[in-house]
PDB file of C-alpha atoms in Angstrom:
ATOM      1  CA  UNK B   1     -18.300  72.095 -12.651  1.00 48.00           C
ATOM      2  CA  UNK B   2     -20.218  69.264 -13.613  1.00 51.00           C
ATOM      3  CA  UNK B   3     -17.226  68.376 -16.313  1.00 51.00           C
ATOM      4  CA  UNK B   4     -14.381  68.573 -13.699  1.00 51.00           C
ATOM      5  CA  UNK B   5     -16.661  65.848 -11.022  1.00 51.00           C
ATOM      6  CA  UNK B   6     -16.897  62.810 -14.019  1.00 52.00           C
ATOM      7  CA  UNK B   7     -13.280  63.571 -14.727  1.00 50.00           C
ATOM      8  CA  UNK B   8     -11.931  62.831 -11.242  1.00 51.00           C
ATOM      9  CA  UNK B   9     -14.405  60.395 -10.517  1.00 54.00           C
ATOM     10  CA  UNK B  10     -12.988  58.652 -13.495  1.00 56.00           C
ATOM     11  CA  UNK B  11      -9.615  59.155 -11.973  1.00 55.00           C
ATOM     12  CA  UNK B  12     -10.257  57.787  -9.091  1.00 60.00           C
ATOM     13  CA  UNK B  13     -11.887  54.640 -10.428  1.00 59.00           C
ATOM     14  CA  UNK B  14      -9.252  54.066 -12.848  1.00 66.00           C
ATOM     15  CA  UNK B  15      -7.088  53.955  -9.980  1.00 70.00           C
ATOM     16  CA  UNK B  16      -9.181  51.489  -7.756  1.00 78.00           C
ATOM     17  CA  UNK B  17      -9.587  49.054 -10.823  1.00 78.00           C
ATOM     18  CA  UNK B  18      -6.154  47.595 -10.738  1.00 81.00           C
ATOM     19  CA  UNK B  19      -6.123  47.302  -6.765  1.00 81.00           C
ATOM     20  CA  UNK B  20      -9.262  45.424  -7.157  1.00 84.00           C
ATOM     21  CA  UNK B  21      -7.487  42.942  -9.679  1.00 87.00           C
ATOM     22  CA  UNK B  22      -4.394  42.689  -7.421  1.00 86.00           C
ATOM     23  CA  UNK B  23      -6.864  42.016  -4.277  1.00 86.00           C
ATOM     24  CA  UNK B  24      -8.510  39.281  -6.720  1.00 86.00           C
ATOM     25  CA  UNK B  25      -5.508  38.013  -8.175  1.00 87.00           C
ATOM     26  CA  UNK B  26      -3.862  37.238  -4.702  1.00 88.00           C
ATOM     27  CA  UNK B  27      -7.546  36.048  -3.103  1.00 86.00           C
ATOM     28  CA  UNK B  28      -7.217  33.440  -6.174  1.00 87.00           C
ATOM     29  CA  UNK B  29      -3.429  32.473  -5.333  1.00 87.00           C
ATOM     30  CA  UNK B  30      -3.930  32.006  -1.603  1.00 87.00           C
ATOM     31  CA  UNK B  31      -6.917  29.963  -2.666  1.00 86.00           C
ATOM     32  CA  UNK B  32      -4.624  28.066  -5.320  1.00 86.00           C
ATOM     33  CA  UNK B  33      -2.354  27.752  -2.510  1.00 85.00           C
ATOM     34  CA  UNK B  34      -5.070  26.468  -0.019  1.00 87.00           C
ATOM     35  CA  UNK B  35      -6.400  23.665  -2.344  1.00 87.00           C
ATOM     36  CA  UNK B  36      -2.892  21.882  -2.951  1.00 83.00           C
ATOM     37  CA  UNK B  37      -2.219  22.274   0.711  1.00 82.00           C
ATOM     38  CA  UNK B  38      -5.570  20.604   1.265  1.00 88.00           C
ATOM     39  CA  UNK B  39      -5.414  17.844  -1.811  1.00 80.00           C
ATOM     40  CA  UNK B  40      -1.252  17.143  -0.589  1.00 81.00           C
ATOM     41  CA  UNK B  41      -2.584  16.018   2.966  1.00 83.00           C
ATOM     42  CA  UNK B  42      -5.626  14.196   1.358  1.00 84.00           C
ATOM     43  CA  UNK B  43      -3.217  12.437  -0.682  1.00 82.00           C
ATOM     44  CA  UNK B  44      -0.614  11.667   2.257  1.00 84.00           C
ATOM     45  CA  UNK B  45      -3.587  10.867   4.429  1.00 86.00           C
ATOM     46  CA  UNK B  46      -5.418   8.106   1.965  1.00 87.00           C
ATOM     47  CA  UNK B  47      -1.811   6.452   0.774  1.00 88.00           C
ATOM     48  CA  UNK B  48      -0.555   6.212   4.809  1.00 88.00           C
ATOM     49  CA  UNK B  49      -4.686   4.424   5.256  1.00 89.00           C
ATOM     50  CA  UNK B  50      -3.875   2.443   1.968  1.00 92.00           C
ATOM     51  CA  UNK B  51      -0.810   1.079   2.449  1.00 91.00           C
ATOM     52  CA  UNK B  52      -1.925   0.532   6.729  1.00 91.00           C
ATOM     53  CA  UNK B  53      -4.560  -1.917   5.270  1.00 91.00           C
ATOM     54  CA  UNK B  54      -2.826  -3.475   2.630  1.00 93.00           C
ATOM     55  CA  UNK B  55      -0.082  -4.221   4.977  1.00 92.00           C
ATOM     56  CA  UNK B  56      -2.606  -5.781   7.782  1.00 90.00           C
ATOM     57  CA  UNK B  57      -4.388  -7.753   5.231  1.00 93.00           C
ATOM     58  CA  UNK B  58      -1.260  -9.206   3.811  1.00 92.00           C
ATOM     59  CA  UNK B  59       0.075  -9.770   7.021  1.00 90.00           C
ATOM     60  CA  UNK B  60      -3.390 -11.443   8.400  1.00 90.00           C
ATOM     61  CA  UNK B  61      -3.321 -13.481   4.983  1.00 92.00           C
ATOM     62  CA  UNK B  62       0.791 -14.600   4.889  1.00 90.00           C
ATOM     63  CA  UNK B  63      -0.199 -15.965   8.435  1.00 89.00           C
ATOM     64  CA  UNK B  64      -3.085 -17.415   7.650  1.00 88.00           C
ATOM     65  CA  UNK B  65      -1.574 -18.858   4.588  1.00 88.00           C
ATOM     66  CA  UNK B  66       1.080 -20.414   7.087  1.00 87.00           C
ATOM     67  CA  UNK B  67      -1.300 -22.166   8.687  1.00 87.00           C
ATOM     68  CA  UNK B  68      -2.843 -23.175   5.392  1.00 86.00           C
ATOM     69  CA  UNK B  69      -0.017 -25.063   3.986  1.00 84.00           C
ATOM     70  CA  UNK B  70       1.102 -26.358   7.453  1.00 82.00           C
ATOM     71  CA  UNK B  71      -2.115 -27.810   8.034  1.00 83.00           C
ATOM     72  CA  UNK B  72      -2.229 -29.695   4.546  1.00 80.00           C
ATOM     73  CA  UNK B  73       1.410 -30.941   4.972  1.00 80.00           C
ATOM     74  CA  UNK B  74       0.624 -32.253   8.427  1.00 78.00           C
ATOM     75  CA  UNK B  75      -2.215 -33.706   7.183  1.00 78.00           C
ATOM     76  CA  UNK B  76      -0.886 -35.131   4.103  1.00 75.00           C
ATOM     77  CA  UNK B  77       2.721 -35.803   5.359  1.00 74.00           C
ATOM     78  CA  UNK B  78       2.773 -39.376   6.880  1.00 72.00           C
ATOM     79  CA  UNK B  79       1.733 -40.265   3.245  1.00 72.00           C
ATOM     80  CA  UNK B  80       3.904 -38.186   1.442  1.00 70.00           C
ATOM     81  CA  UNK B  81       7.060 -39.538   2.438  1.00 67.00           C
ATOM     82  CA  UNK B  82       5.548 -43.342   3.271  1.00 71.00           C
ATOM     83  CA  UNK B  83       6.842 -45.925   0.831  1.00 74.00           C
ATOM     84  CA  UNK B  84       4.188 -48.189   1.555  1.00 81.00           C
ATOM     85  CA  UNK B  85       1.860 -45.779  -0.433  1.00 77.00           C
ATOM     86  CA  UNK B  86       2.641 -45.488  -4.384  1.00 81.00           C
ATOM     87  CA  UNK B  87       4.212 -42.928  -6.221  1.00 80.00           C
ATOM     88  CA  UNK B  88       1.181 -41.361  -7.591  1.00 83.00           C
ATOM     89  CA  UNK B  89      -0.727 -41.074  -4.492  1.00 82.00           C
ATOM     90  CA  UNK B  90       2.409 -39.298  -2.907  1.00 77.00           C
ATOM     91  CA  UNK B  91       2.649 -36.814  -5.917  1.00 80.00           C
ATOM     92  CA  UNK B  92      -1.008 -35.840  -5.698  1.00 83.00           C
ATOM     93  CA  UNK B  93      -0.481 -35.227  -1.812  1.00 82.00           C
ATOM     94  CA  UNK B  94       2.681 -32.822  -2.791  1.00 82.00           C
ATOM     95  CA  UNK B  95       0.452 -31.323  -5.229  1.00 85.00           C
ATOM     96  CA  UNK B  96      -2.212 -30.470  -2.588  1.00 85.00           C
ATOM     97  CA  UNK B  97       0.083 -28.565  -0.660  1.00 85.00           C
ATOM     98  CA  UNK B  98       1.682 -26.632  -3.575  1.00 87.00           C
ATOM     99  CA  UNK B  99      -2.024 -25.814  -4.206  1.00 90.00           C
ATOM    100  CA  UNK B 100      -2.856 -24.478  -0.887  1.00 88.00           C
ATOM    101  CA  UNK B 101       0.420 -22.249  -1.243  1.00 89.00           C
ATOM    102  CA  UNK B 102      -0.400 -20.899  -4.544  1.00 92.00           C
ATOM    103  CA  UNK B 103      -4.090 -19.914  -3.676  1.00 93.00           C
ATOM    104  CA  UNK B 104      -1.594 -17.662  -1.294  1.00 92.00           C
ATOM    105  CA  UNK B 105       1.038 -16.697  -3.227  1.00 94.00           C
ATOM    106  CA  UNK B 106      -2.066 -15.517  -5.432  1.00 94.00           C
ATOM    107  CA  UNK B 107      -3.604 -13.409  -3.095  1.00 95.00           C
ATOM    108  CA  UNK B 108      -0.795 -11.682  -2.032  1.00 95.00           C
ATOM    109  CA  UNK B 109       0.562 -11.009  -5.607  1.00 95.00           C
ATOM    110  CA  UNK B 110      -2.949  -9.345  -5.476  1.00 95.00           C
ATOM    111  CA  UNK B 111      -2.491  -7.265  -2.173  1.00 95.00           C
ATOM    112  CA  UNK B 112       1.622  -6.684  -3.926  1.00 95.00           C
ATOM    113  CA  UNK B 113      -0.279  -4.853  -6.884  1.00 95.00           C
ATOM    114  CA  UNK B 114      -3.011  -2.709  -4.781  1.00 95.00           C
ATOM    115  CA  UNK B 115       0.165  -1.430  -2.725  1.00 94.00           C
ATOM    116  CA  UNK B 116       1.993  -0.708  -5.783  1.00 93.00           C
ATOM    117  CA  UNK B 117      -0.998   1.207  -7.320  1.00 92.00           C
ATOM    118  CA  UNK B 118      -1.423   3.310  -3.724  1.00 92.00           C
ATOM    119  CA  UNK B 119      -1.150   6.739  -5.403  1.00 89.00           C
ATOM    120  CA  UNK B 120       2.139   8.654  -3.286  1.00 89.00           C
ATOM    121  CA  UNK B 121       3.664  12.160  -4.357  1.00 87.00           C
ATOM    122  CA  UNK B 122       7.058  12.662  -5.425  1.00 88.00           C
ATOM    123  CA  UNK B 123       7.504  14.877  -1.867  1.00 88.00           C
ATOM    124  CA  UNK B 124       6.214  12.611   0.186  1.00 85.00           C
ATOM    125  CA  UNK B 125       8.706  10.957   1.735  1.00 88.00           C
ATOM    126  CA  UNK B 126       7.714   9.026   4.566  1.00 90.00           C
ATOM    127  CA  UNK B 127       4.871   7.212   2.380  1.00 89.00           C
ATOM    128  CA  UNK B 128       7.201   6.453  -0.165  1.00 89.00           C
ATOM    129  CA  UNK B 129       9.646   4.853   1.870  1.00 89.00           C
ATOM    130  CA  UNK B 130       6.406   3.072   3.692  1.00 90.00           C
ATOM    131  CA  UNK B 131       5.204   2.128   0.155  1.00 91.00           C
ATOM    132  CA  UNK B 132       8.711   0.786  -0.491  1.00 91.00           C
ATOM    133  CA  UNK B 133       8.743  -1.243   3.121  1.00 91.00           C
ATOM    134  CA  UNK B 134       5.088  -2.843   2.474  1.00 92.00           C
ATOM    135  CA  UNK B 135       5.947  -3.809  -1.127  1.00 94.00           C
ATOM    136  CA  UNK B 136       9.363  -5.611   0.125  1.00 91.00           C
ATOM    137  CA  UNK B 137       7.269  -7.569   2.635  1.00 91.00           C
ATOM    138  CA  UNK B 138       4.969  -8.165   0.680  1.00 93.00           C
ATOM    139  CA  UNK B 139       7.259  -9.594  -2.200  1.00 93.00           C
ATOM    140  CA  UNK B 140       8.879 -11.539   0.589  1.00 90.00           C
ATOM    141  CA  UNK B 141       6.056 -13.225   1.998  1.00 90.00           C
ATOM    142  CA  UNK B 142       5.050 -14.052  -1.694  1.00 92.00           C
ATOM    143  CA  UNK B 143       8.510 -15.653  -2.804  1.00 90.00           C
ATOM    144  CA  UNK B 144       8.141 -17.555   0.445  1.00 88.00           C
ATOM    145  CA  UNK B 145       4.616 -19.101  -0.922  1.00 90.00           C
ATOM    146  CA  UNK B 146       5.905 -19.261  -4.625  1.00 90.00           C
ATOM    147  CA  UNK B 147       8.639 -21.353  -3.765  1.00 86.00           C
ATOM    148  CA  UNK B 148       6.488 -23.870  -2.126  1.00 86.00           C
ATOM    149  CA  UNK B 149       4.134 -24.210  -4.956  1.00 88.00           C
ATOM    150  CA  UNK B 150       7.418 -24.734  -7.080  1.00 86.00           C
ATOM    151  CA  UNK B 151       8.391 -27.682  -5.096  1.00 80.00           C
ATOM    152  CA  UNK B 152       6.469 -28.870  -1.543  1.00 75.00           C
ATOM    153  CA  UNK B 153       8.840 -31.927  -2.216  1.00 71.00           C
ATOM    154  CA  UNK B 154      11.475 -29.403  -0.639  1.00 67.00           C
ATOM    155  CA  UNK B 155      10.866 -29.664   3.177  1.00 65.00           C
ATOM    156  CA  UNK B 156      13.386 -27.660   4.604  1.00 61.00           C
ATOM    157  CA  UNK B 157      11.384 -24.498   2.255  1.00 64.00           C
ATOM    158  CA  UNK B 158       8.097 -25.603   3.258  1.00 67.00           C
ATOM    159  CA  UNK B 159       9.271 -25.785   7.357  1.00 66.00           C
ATOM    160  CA  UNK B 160      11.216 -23.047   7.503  1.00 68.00           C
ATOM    161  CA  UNK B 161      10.426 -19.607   8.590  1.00 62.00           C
ATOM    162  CA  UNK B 162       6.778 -19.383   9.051  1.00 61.00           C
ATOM    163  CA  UNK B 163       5.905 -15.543   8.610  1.00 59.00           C
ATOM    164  CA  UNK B 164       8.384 -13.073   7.827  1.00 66.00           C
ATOM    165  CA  UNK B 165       9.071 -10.563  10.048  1.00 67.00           C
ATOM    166  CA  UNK B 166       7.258  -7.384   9.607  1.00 68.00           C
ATOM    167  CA  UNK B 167       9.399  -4.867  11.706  1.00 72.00           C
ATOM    168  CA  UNK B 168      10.776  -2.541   9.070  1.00 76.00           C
ATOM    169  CA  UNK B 169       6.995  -2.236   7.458  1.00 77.00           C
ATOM    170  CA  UNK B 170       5.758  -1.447  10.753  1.00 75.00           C
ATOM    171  CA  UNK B 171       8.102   1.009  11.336  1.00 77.00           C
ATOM    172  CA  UNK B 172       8.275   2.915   8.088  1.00 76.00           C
ATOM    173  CA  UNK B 173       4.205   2.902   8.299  1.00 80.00           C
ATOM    174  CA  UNK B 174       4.184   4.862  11.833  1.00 80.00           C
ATOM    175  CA  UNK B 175       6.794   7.060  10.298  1.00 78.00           C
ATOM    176  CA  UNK B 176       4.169   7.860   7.968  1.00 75.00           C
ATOM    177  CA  UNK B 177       1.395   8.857  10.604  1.00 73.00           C
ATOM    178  CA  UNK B 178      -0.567   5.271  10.790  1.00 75.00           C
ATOM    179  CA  UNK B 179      -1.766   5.015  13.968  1.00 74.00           C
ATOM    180  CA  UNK B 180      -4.400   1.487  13.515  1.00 67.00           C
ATOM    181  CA  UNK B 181      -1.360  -1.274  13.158  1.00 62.00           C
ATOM    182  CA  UNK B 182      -1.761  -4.486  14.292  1.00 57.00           C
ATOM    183  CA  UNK B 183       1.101  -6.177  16.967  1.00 49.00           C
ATOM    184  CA  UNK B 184       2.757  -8.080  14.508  1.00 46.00           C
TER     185      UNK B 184
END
């Protein structure tokens, strides 16, 4: 009797062994499962808080900048365009402002790269399109700045405009979940 109890407790075991690798093999896939879920929201979550701060500091610095360059043409400007001072003196004044602008144009070439290098996944749609919105800005704001440190002799360029307008950024980055945007 003892020869017929191993057998079918052998049977049955055999039998159990490949529920037991079925119950592992699907405990491992809903884990699998479970761990993108969790990394695809981690990812979503820390490009929508990248691209929120890169946008706020660009925006912070393209005014600031304004202010910058406006500040050293309305210093500099009765002297710029006086004939009574020489050519030379009038140059170096020009040149003072197209420094101020490209210490700007500079830093937000800087803030252009850290948003392009704000890590976004193929399926994530709203912080591509966010990602896309910031770096258009961005550029914008940048040409702007550029421009004047081309040529501060061009004073319809350095007047105009002041910042550019941030509405479709601002919009694209609440349609990716950012909650912490300044009133811009």
């Amino acid at each position: 009797m003892t020869a017929t109890m191993e057998y079918l407790t052998t049977a049955r075991s055999e039998r159990r062994a490949p529920l037991r690798i079925l119950g592992l093999a699907l405990a491992l896939a809903a884990a699998s499962v479970a761990g993108f879920l969790w990394w695809s929201d981690s990812v979503r979550s820390s490009a929508t808080e990248e691209l929120t701060a890169v946008f706020s500091e660009a925006s912070a610095r393209a005014a600031s900048g304004e202010r910058q360059v406006q500040g050293t043409l309305a210093y500099a400007s009765p002297m710029i365009w006086s004939m009574e001072v020489g050519e030379e003196v009038r140059s170096g004044l020009r040149a003072l402002v197209e420094e101020s602008a490209a210490d700007v144009a500079s830093d937000l070439g800087a803030m252009r790269q850290k948003a392009a290098d704000t890590t976004v996944l193929p399926w994530q749609e709203e912080q591509l399109a966010a990602r896309d919105q910031v770096l258009l800005l961005i550029e914008a704001q940048q040409a702007r700045f550029d421009g004047i440190a081309a040529d501060a002799s061009d004073i319809d360029l350095v007047l105009a405009g002041g910042p550019l307008p941030t509405g479709a950024a601002l919009t694209a980055l609440r349609a990716a979940g950012a909650d912490q945007l300044p009133l811009r």
